[in-house]
Amino acid sequence: MVSYLTPGIYIEEIVATETRPANVWRDDCTALTAAATEKLDIVPMGTAAFIGITARAGAADELLRNPTLVKSWREFVDQFGEDTGPGYLPAAVHGFFANGGPACIIVSLGLISVDEHGIRLPDLRAHDFMDAINDRAGLGAIRPGHEPGLLCIPDIMALLQQGALDIEWAHAIQQTMIDYCEYHHNCTAILDTIPTLKPDEAHHWRMQFQYDTSRAVLYYPWLICAAGDGRPARAVPPCGHIAGVMMRTQIEHGVQKTPANEILRDVADLELHVTRAEQEILNPVGINLVQATPEGEIRVWGARTLSSDSAYRLIKTRRVMMTAQRSIERAVSWAIFATLDRPARERICCTIQQLLHRLWQAGALVGASEADAYYLVEHLDPDTPSLYVVETGLALDAPGVFKRFRVVFFTDDVIPDLAEPEHAAPDYSRDLVDEQPPPDIFVSYSRKDWDEFVEPLVASLRENGLSIWVDQHLLQGGQDWMDEINHALKLCRLMILCVSPDALQSRYVKLEYRQFFNTNKPILPVICHPAELPAELGGIQYLPYAEQDTLIARARQLLAVDDDPSLPT
């Protein structure tokens, strides 16, 4: 857990678990009055913000660089004008409202000019966009708690086409968008590719910059905007239209509705049509497609984030999590400077429980029962008497598979009656060391391989008398996941590495086998799915999964060598 410098409420996301803890907090919530319950609301995600170039900025340019809320296309035209020539912000805003967006924030960075050569864009550079995102004059001027839920900068591409930006600076602005969303937690950046890219070039664009975040999405290809209201048909980046679709699905169905297979309005055609084979190349790397159907409709055909973490690969998963966190933060904000005695803590837990119950009733959490859909566990630590923690698990994709986060209350005061709750979680590390012999074998694996390979293998090893540590069984929710892993890695004398492409791509599997490798403890790879071992494991003998008798004999041999230091190694 991180250190805190000022009193407040902090949200910390932790690793997902497939185990619901036995020590969950549960109450009839008599501490929460009916009046207080009525005031509990699911706080919707904020609307979209657009940063870019406009024809004007108010009657006397007083809106220049000032975030301004507009509630309709007509209001946007009245305040900021319409045609920006080669700029894309008005087209994006028109697409936002046409697709159901209710209101949006506009930050105008500069105005077009007209001379004998036609309409010209202002002389803007990358730092102008970065300042608009970070400084008090731009999005930083928005009151805390009212930040946008979606962020679009379509004019990155206009300035790239004009030559005012190069590819690296365009990437730097998009990275600043991502950083803003990561910092504020409750925002998603909608990114565009550069225009006229072929599918293999779009794939290269994605891989070149290696964005890795669940708070950004990327859409391809560009759209051909329908002509109308004096606007010619033209190719535009898709971010504004996508933002409108996201807001429309949120309003009509809730954030749990995946914003995919939705019709795009204000679109006549696509700049390029993608084949099924090309889609199979783009989709796995997080490029969401816009596709034309045989009926002539233009539909959103993907809903992935740019995260390599499978737990947050879908937009709706991240947006439901953000909604839950945002709602909880606002509902318990009264507790920042409150005395966190037992009645106050009961009120906090009741508030969170009631909010999660409402999310479950709304269909945002998965599970036939509340026990399958969510849990919360409270923690008090005598060594940190100013911290009170409520761990929360939400089933967002499958019942009983929980995405977890901590709600941390940090106060300047010492929390009264400081003691662990009566149903406190057991100290598994202490039990592991003091009350039972340490395990011998650490099993490292990808969760995708659990059902087919790992669970039967672990059962076979245990039936043959081998002492196994595997996180599927020993870790309980409410514990510090990484601390438990590291403790087990130190205790175990042999690692069985269940090899598959998914396992070798897992950051956690790499950390596990590298810790064994660096401490010169033996690793025994078992090939579950064919995969090329990394160079650092290239000299280690491996066994096919089917040869489990040989595996058991080899494991016993390696453990025997470790028991008898006189034997050669």
mmCIF file of C-alpha atoms in Angstrom, residues 13-281:
data_model
loop_
_atom_site.group_PDB
_atom_site.id
_atom_site.type_symbol
_atom_site.label_atom_id
_atom_site.label_comp_id
_atom_site.label_asym_id
_atom_site.label_seq_id
_atom_site.Cartn_x
_atom_site.Cartn_y
_atom_site.Cartn_z
ATOM 1 C CA GLU A 13 -6.848 -1.229 -7.609
ATOM 2 C CA ILE A 14 -5.401 -4.640 -6.785
ATOM 3 C CA VAL A 15 -5.113 -7.925 -8.647
ATOM 4 C CA ALA A 16 -8.329 -9.758 -9.525
ATOM 5 C CA THR A 17 -9.179 -12.977 -7.718
ATOM 6 C CA GLU A 18 -11.406 -15.982 -8.333
ATOM 7 C CA THR A 19 -11.805 -16.586 -4.604
ATOM 8 C CA ARG A 20 -14.459 -14.892 -2.505
ATOM 9 C CA PRO A 21 -13.106 -14.425 1.036
ATOM 10 C CA ALA A 22 -14.884 -16.120 3.907
ATOM 11 C CA ASN A 23 -14.635 -13.041 6.130
ATOM 12 C CA VAL A 24 -16.821 -10.676 4.131
ATOM 13 C CA TRP A 25 -18.619 -7.779 5.749
ATOM 14 C CA ARG A 26 -22.374 -8.220 5.835
ATOM 15 C CA ASP A 27 -24.996 -6.291 7.792
ATOM 16 C CA ASP A 28 -28.668 -5.355 7.685
ATOM 17 C CA CYS A 29 -27.438 -1.751 7.664
ATOM 18 C CA THR A 30 -29.613 -0.400 10.452
ATOM 19 C CA ALA A 31 -26.817 2.163 10.895
ATOM 20 C CA LEU A 32 -27.876 3.730 7.602
ATOM 21 C CA THR A 33 -31.136 5.622 7.920
ATOM 22 C CA ALA A 34 -33.823 5.519 5.272
ATOM 23 C CA ALA A 35 -33.117 9.166 4.463
ATOM 24 C CA ALA A 36 -29.422 8.441 3.948
ATOM 25 C CA THR A 37 -30.259 5.470 1.733
ATOM 26 C CA GLU A 38 -32.468 7.622 -0.478
ATOM 27 C CA LYS A 39 -29.566 10.009 -1.085
ATOM 28 C CA LEU A 40 -27.302 7.264 -2.411
ATOM 29 C CA ASP A 41 -26.904 7.597 -6.154
ATOM 30 C CA ILE A 42 -24.937 5.796 -8.821
ATOM 31 C CA VAL A 43 -22.859 8.660 -10.204
ATOM 32 C CA PRO A 44 -22.790 8.458 -14.019
ATOM 33 C CA MET A 45 -19.592 8.875 -15.958
ATOM 34 C CA GLY A 46 -18.852 12.440 -17.013
ATOM 35 C CA THR A 47 -19.506 13.641 -20.527
ATOM 36 C CA ALA A 48 -16.994 14.205 -23.336
ATOM 37 C CA ALA A 49 -14.419 16.985 -23.628
ATOM 38 C CA PHE A 50 -13.172 18.187 -27.022
ATOM 39 C CA ILE A 51 -9.947 20.166 -27.416
ATOM 40 C CA GLY A 52 -9.022 21.840 -30.692
ATOM 41 C CA ILE A 53 -9.544 24.627 -33.196
ATOM 42 C CA THR A 54 -12.708 26.675 -33.714
ATOM 43 C CA ALA A 55 -13.887 29.513 -35.953
ATOM 44 C CA ARG A 56 -14.447 31.796 -32.958
ATOM 45 C CA ALA A 57 -14.584 31.592 -29.164
ATOM 46 C CA GLY A 58 -17.483 33.698 -27.966
ATOM 47 C CA ALA A 59 -18.425 37.198 -29.046
ATOM 48 C CA ALA A 60 -15.017 38.664 -28.114
ATOM 49 C CA ASP A 61 -12.868 35.530 -27.908
ATOM 50 C CA GLU A 62 -13.544 35.393 -24.161
ATOM 51 C CA LEU A 63 -14.001 31.612 -24.362
ATOM 52 C CA LEU A 64 -10.544 31.012 -25.843
ATOM 53 C CA ARG A 65 -8.772 28.342 -23.758
ATOM 54 C CA ASN A 66 -11.618 28.326 -21.218
ATOM 55 C CA PRO A 67 -13.554 25.057 -20.817
ATOM 56 C CA THR A 68 -17.145 25.727 -21.888
ATOM 57 C CA LEU A 69 -20.151 23.423 -21.576
ATOM 58 C CA VAL A 70 -22.414 23.264 -24.639
ATOM 59 C CA LYS A 71 -25.656 21.290 -24.709
ATOM 60 C CA SER A 72 -26.488 21.143 -28.415
ATOM 61 C CA TRP A 73 -25.007 21.516 -31.882
ATOM 62 C CA ARG A 74 -26.818 24.825 -32.300
ATOM 63 C CA GLU A 75 -25.306 26.154 -29.073
ATOM 64 C CA PHE A 76 -21.860 25.076 -30.272
ATOM 65 C CA VAL A 77 -22.322 26.943 -33.567
ATOM 66 C CA ASP A 78 -23.549 30.056 -31.727
ATOM 67 C CA GLN A 79 -20.512 30.082 -29.436
ATOM 68 C CA PHE A 80 -17.717 28.644 -31.585
ATOM 69 C CA GLY A 81 -18.842 28.789 -35.202
ATOM 70 C CA GLU A 82 -18.997 25.879 -37.584
ATOM 71 C CA ASP A 83 -16.562 25.660 -40.474
ATOM 72 C CA THR A 84 -12.862 25.367 -39.631
ATOM 73 C CA GLY A 85 -11.731 24.354 -43.092
ATOM 74 C CA PRO A 86 -9.171 21.597 -42.630
ATOM 75 C CA GLY A 87 -9.887 21.343 -38.874
ATOM 76 C CA TYR A 88 -11.910 18.461 -37.439
ATOM 77 C CA LEU A 89 -13.322 19.657 -34.115
ATOM 78 C CA PRO A 90 -16.733 20.904 -35.408
ATOM 79 C CA ALA A 91 -17.279 17.678 -37.370
ATOM 80 C CA ALA A 92 -16.415 15.643 -34.259
ATOM 81 C CA VAL A 93 -18.787 17.682 -32.089
ATOM 82 C CA HIS A 94 -21.555 17.377 -34.722
ATOM 83 C CA GLY A 95 -21.013 13.606 -34.743
ATOM 84 C CA PHE A 96 -21.161 13.566 -30.934
ATOM 85 C CA PHE A 97 -24.568 15.239 -30.790
ATOM 86 C CA ALA A 98 -25.889 13.309 -33.808
ATOM 87 C CA ASN A 99 -25.122 10.026 -32.024
ATOM 88 C CA GLY A 100 -26.885 10.900 -28.788
ATOM 89 C CA GLY A 101 -24.338 12.876 -26.793
ATOM 90 C CA PRO A 102 -26.231 15.110 -24.320
ATOM 91 C CA ALA A 103 -23.632 17.820 -23.625
ATOM 92 C CA CYS A 104 -19.895 18.273 -23.987
ATOM 93 C CA ILE A 105 -17.025 20.476 -22.849
ATOM 94 C CA ILE A 106 -15.207 22.548 -25.471
ATOM 95 C CA VAL A 107 -11.687 23.923 -25.022
ATOM 96 C CA SER A 108 -10.808 26.131 -28.008
ATOM 97 C CA LEU A 109 -7.036 26.506 -28.354
ATOM 98 C CA GLY A 110 -6.959 28.750 -31.398
ATOM 99 C CA LEU A 111 -9.001 30.307 -34.155
ATOM 100 C CA ILE A 112 -8.903 29.856 -37.899
ATOM 101 C CA SER A 113 -7.928 32.720 -40.147
ATOM 102 C CA VAL A 114 -9.031 33.514 -43.691
ATOM 103 C CA ASP A 115 -6.772 35.034 -46.348
ATOM 104 C CA GLU A 116 -6.377 34.935 -50.113
ATOM 105 C CA HIS A 117 -5.262 31.305 -49.845
ATOM 106 C CA GLY A 118 -8.435 30.231 -48.020
ATOM 107 C CA ILE A 119 -9.026 29.037 -44.457
ATOM 108 C CA ARG A 120 -5.845 28.533 -42.431
ATOM 109 C CA LEU A 121 -5.355 26.788 -39.112
ATOM 110 C CA PRO A 122 -3.621 28.631 -36.259
ATOM 111 C CA ASP A 123 0.043 28.023 -35.520
ATOM 112 C CA LEU A 124 -0.337 25.506 -32.713
ATOM 113 C CA ARG A 125 2.294 23.131 -31.389
ATOM 114 C CA ALA A 126 2.189 20.011 -29.247
ATOM 115 C CA HIS A 127 2.767 21.923 -26.011
ATOM 116 C CA ASP A 128 -0.413 23.948 -26.651
ATOM 117 C CA PHE A 129 -2.453 20.751 -26.446
ATOM 118 C CA MET A 130 -0.489 19.434 -23.478
ATOM 119 C CA ASP A 131 -0.988 22.711 -21.616
ATOM 120 C CA ALA A 132 -4.709 22.615 -22.400
ATOM 121 C CA ILE A 133 -4.902 19.186 -20.765
ATOM 122 C CA ASN A 134 -2.755 19.902 -17.720
ATOM 123 C CA ASP A 135 -2.860 23.635 -16.935
ATOM 124 C CA ARG A 136 -5.406 25.647 -14.990
ATOM 125 C CA ALA A 137 -6.366 27.404 -18.200
ATOM 126 C CA GLY A 138 -7.572 24.183 -19.822
ATOM 127 C CA LEU A 139 -9.099 21.019 -18.393
ATOM 128 C CA GLY A 140 -7.308 21.802 -15.139
ATOM 129 C CA ALA A 141 -9.789 24.639 -14.601
ATOM 130 C CA ILE A 142 -12.691 22.192 -14.268
ATOM 131 C CA ARG A 143 -13.939 21.778 -10.713
ATOM 132 C CA PRO A 144 -12.681 18.533 -9.079
ATOM 133 C CA GLY A 145 -15.277 15.795 -9.351
ATOM 134 C CA HIS A 146 -16.694 17.211 -12.591
ATOM 135 C CA GLU A 147 -13.895 16.159 -14.935
ATOM 136 C CA PRO A 148 -14.873 14.685 -18.313
ATOM 137 C CA GLY A 149 -15.492 10.977 -18.718
ATOM 138 C CA LEU A 150 -14.295 10.964 -22.347
ATOM 139 C CA LEU A 151 -11.467 12.944 -23.946
ATOM 140 C CA CYS A 152 -11.167 13.663 -27.696
ATOM 141 C CA ILE A 153 -8.617 15.738 -29.637
ATOM 142 C CA PRO A 154 -9.473 15.270 -33.328
ATOM 143 C CA ASP A 155 -7.340 18.228 -34.456
ATOM 144 C CA ILE A 156 -4.123 16.342 -33.703
ATOM 145 C CA MET A 157 -4.683 14.872 -37.141
ATOM 146 C CA ALA A 158 -5.431 18.237 -38.782
ATOM 147 C CA LEU A 159 -2.121 19.685 -37.603
ATOM 148 C CA LEU A 160 -0.322 16.484 -38.571
ATOM 149 C CA GLN A 161 -1.687 16.827 -42.101
ATOM 150 C CA GLN A 162 -0.725 20.510 -42.158
ATOM 151 C CA GLY A 163 2.853 19.698 -41.101
ATOM 152 C CA ALA A 164 2.686 21.568 -37.776
ATOM 153 C CA LEU A 165 3.159 18.245 -35.955
ATOM 154 C CA ASP A 166 5.134 15.144 -36.813
ATOM 155 C CA ILE A 167 4.284 11.570 -35.844
ATOM 156 C CA GLU A 168 6.330 11.677 -32.641
ATOM 157 C CA TRP A 169 4.618 14.845 -31.415
ATOM 158 C CA ALA A 170 1.209 13.407 -32.297
ATOM 159 C CA HIS A 171 2.115 10.407 -30.166
ATOM 160 C CA ALA A 172 3.254 12.699 -27.334
ATOM 161 C CA ILE A 173 -0.133 14.455 -27.281
ATOM 162 C CA GLN A 174 -1.990 11.145 -27.264
ATOM 163 C CA GLN A 175 0.227 9.954 -24.416
ATOM 164 C CA THR A 176 -0.663 13.137 -22.492
ATOM 165 C CA MET A 177 -4.342 12.303 -23.029
ATOM 166 C CA ILE A 178 -3.730 8.855 -21.552
ATOM 167 C CA ASP A 179 -1.767 10.319 -18.630
ATOM 168 C CA TYR A 180 -4.652 12.687 -17.868
ATOM 169 C CA CYS A 181 -7.134 9.807 -17.805
ATOM 170 C CA GLU A 182 -4.847 7.649 -15.663
ATOM 171 C CA TYR A 183 -4.325 10.491 -13.186
ATOM 172 C CA HIS A 184 -8.006 11.365 -12.844
ATOM 173 C CA HIS A 185 -9.116 7.694 -12.883
ATOM 174 C CA ASN A 186 -12.616 8.440 -14.237
ATOM 175 C CA CYS A 187 -11.821 9.255 -17.863
ATOM 176 C CA THR A 188 -11.266 7.381 -21.128
ATOM 177 C CA ALA A 189 -9.203 8.796 -24.007
ATOM 178 C CA ILE A 190 -10.629 8.094 -27.479
ATOM 179 C CA LEU A 191 -7.679 8.001 -29.879
ATOM 180 C CA ASP A 192 -7.605 8.249 -33.660
ATOM 181 C CA THR A 193 -5.168 6.846 -36.187
ATOM 182 C CA ILE A 194 -3.741 9.046 -38.908
ATOM 183 C CA PRO A 195 -5.883 9.152 -42.096
ATOM 184 C CA THR A 196 -5.707 6.933 -45.192
ATOM 185 C CA LEU A 197 -3.935 4.096 -43.372
ATOM 186 C CA LYS A 198 -4.256 0.628 -44.840
ATOM 187 C CA PRO A 199 -4.931 -2.139 -42.281
ATOM 188 C CA ASP A 200 -1.289 -3.252 -42.082
ATOM 189 C CA GLU A 201 -0.250 0.384 -41.610
ATOM 190 C CA ALA A 202 -2.855 0.818 -38.857
ATOM 191 C CA HIS A 203 -1.411 -2.264 -37.168
ATOM 192 C CA HIS A 204 2.069 -0.732 -37.431
ATOM 193 C CA TRP A 205 0.785 2.569 -35.965
ATOM 194 C CA ARG A 206 -0.617 0.660 -32.970
ATOM 195 C CA MET A 207 2.501 -1.420 -32.398
ATOM 196 C CA GLN A 208 4.897 1.478 -32.981
ATOM 197 C CA PHE A 209 3.791 3.349 -29.868
ATOM 198 C CA GLN A 210 2.746 0.422 -27.641
ATOM 199 C CA TYR A 211 0.093 2.234 -25.616
ATOM 200 C CA ASP A 212 -0.804 -0.076 -22.710
ATOM 201 C CA THR A 213 -3.735 1.230 -20.704
ATOM 202 C CA SER A 214 -7.338 0.348 -19.945
ATOM 203 C CA ARG A 215 -8.220 4.046 -19.990
ATOM 204 C CA ALA A 216 -7.827 4.560 -23.731
ATOM 205 C CA VAL A 217 -9.465 3.155 -26.867
ATOM 206 C CA LEU A 218 -8.491 3.339 -30.537
ATOM 207 C CA TYR A 219 -10.893 3.272 -33.510
ATOM 208 C CA TYR A 220 -10.290 2.682 -37.224
ATOM 209 C CA PRO A 221 -10.879 3.560 -40.060
ATOM 210 C CA TRP A 222 -11.875 7.193 -40.585
ATOM 211 C CA LEU A 223 -15.497 8.046 -41.366
ATOM 212 C CA ILE A 224 -16.997 9.806 -44.385
ATOM 213 C CA CYS A 225 -19.291 12.365 -42.772
ATOM 214 C CA ALA A 226 -22.692 12.855 -44.322
ATOM 215 C CA ALA A 227 -23.229 16.194 -46.045
ATOM 216 C CA GLY A 228 -25.785 18.575 -44.578
ATOM 217 C CA ASP A 229 -26.352 22.001 -43.007
ATOM 218 C CA GLY A 230 -23.942 23.485 -45.521
ATOM 219 C CA ARG A 231 -21.245 20.940 -44.625
ATOM 220 C CA PRO A 232 -19.709 18.901 -47.466
ATOM 221 C CA ALA A 233 -19.156 15.176 -47.146
ATOM 222 C CA ARG A 234 -15.584 14.609 -45.951
ATOM 223 C CA ALA A 235 -13.354 12.109 -44.159
ATOM 224 C CA VAL A 236 -13.081 12.758 -40.406
ATOM 225 C CA PRO A 237 -11.500 10.931 -37.457
ATOM 226 C CA PRO A 238 -14.071 8.790 -35.622
ATOM 227 C CA CYS A 239 -13.491 9.937 -32.018
ATOM 228 C CA GLY A 240 -16.450 12.355 -31.778
ATOM 229 C CA HIS A 241 -18.989 9.936 -33.239
ATOM 230 C CA ILE A 242 -17.711 7.157 -30.946
ATOM 231 C CA ALA A 243 -17.997 9.452 -27.905
ATOM 232 C CA GLY A 244 -21.631 10.093 -28.833
ATOM 233 C CA VAL A 245 -22.341 6.361 -29.107
ATOM 234 C CA MET A 246 -20.743 5.736 -25.703
ATOM 235 C CA MET A 247 -22.881 8.415 -24.086
ATOM 236 C CA ARG A 248 -26.001 7.135 -25.862
ATOM 237 C CA THR A 249 -25.527 3.560 -24.650
ATOM 238 C CA GLN A 250 -24.723 4.801 -21.138
ATOM 239 C CA ILE A 251 -27.938 6.861 -21.000
ATOM 240 C CA GLU A 252 -30.173 4.203 -22.562
ATOM 241 C CA HIS A 253 -28.721 1.032 -21.031
ATOM 242 C CA GLY A 254 -26.153 1.949 -18.353
ATOM 243 C CA VAL A 255 -22.360 1.734 -18.415
ATOM 244 C CA GLN A 256 -22.565 -2.072 -18.318
ATOM 245 C CA LYS A 257 -23.752 -2.088 -21.951
ATOM 246 C CA THR A 258 -20.848 -2.668 -24.300
ATOM 247 C CA PRO A 259 -20.799 0.200 -26.848
ATOM 248 C CA ALA A 260 -20.515 -2.181 -29.802
ATOM 249 C CA ASN A 261 -22.800 -3.262 -32.660
ATOM 250 C CA GLU A 262 -24.320 0.218 -32.392
ATOM 251 C CA ILE A 263 -25.343 2.166 -35.497
ATOM 252 C CA LEU A 264 -23.276 5.270 -36.219
ATOM 253 C CA ARG A 265 -25.361 8.235 -37.307
ATOM 254 C CA ASP A 266 -24.146 11.165 -39.400
ATOM 255 C CA VAL A 267 -21.935 8.768 -41.409
ATOM 256 C CA ALA A 268 -22.334 8.164 -45.142
ATOM 257 C CA ASP A 269 -19.471 5.712 -45.659
ATOM 258 C CA LEU A 270 -16.033 4.637 -44.468
ATOM 259 C CA GLU A 271 -12.682 5.810 -45.755
ATOM 260 C CA LEU A 272 -11.730 2.141 -46.155
ATOM 261 C CA HIS A 273 -13.579 -1.160 -45.745
ATOM 262 C CA VAL A 274 -11.824 -3.864 -43.714
ATOM 263 C CA THR A 275 -12.065 -7.569 -44.568
ATOM 264 C CA ARG A 276 -12.603 -10.370 -42.045
ATOM 265 C CA ALA A 277 -8.983 -11.480 -42.429
ATOM 266 C CA GLU A 278 -7.752 -7.950 -41.769
ATOM 267 C CA GLN A 279 -10.061 -7.666 -38.775
ATOM 268 C CA GLU A 280 -8.445 -10.761 -37.279
ATOM 269 C CA ILE A 281 -5.101 -8.940 -37.367
#
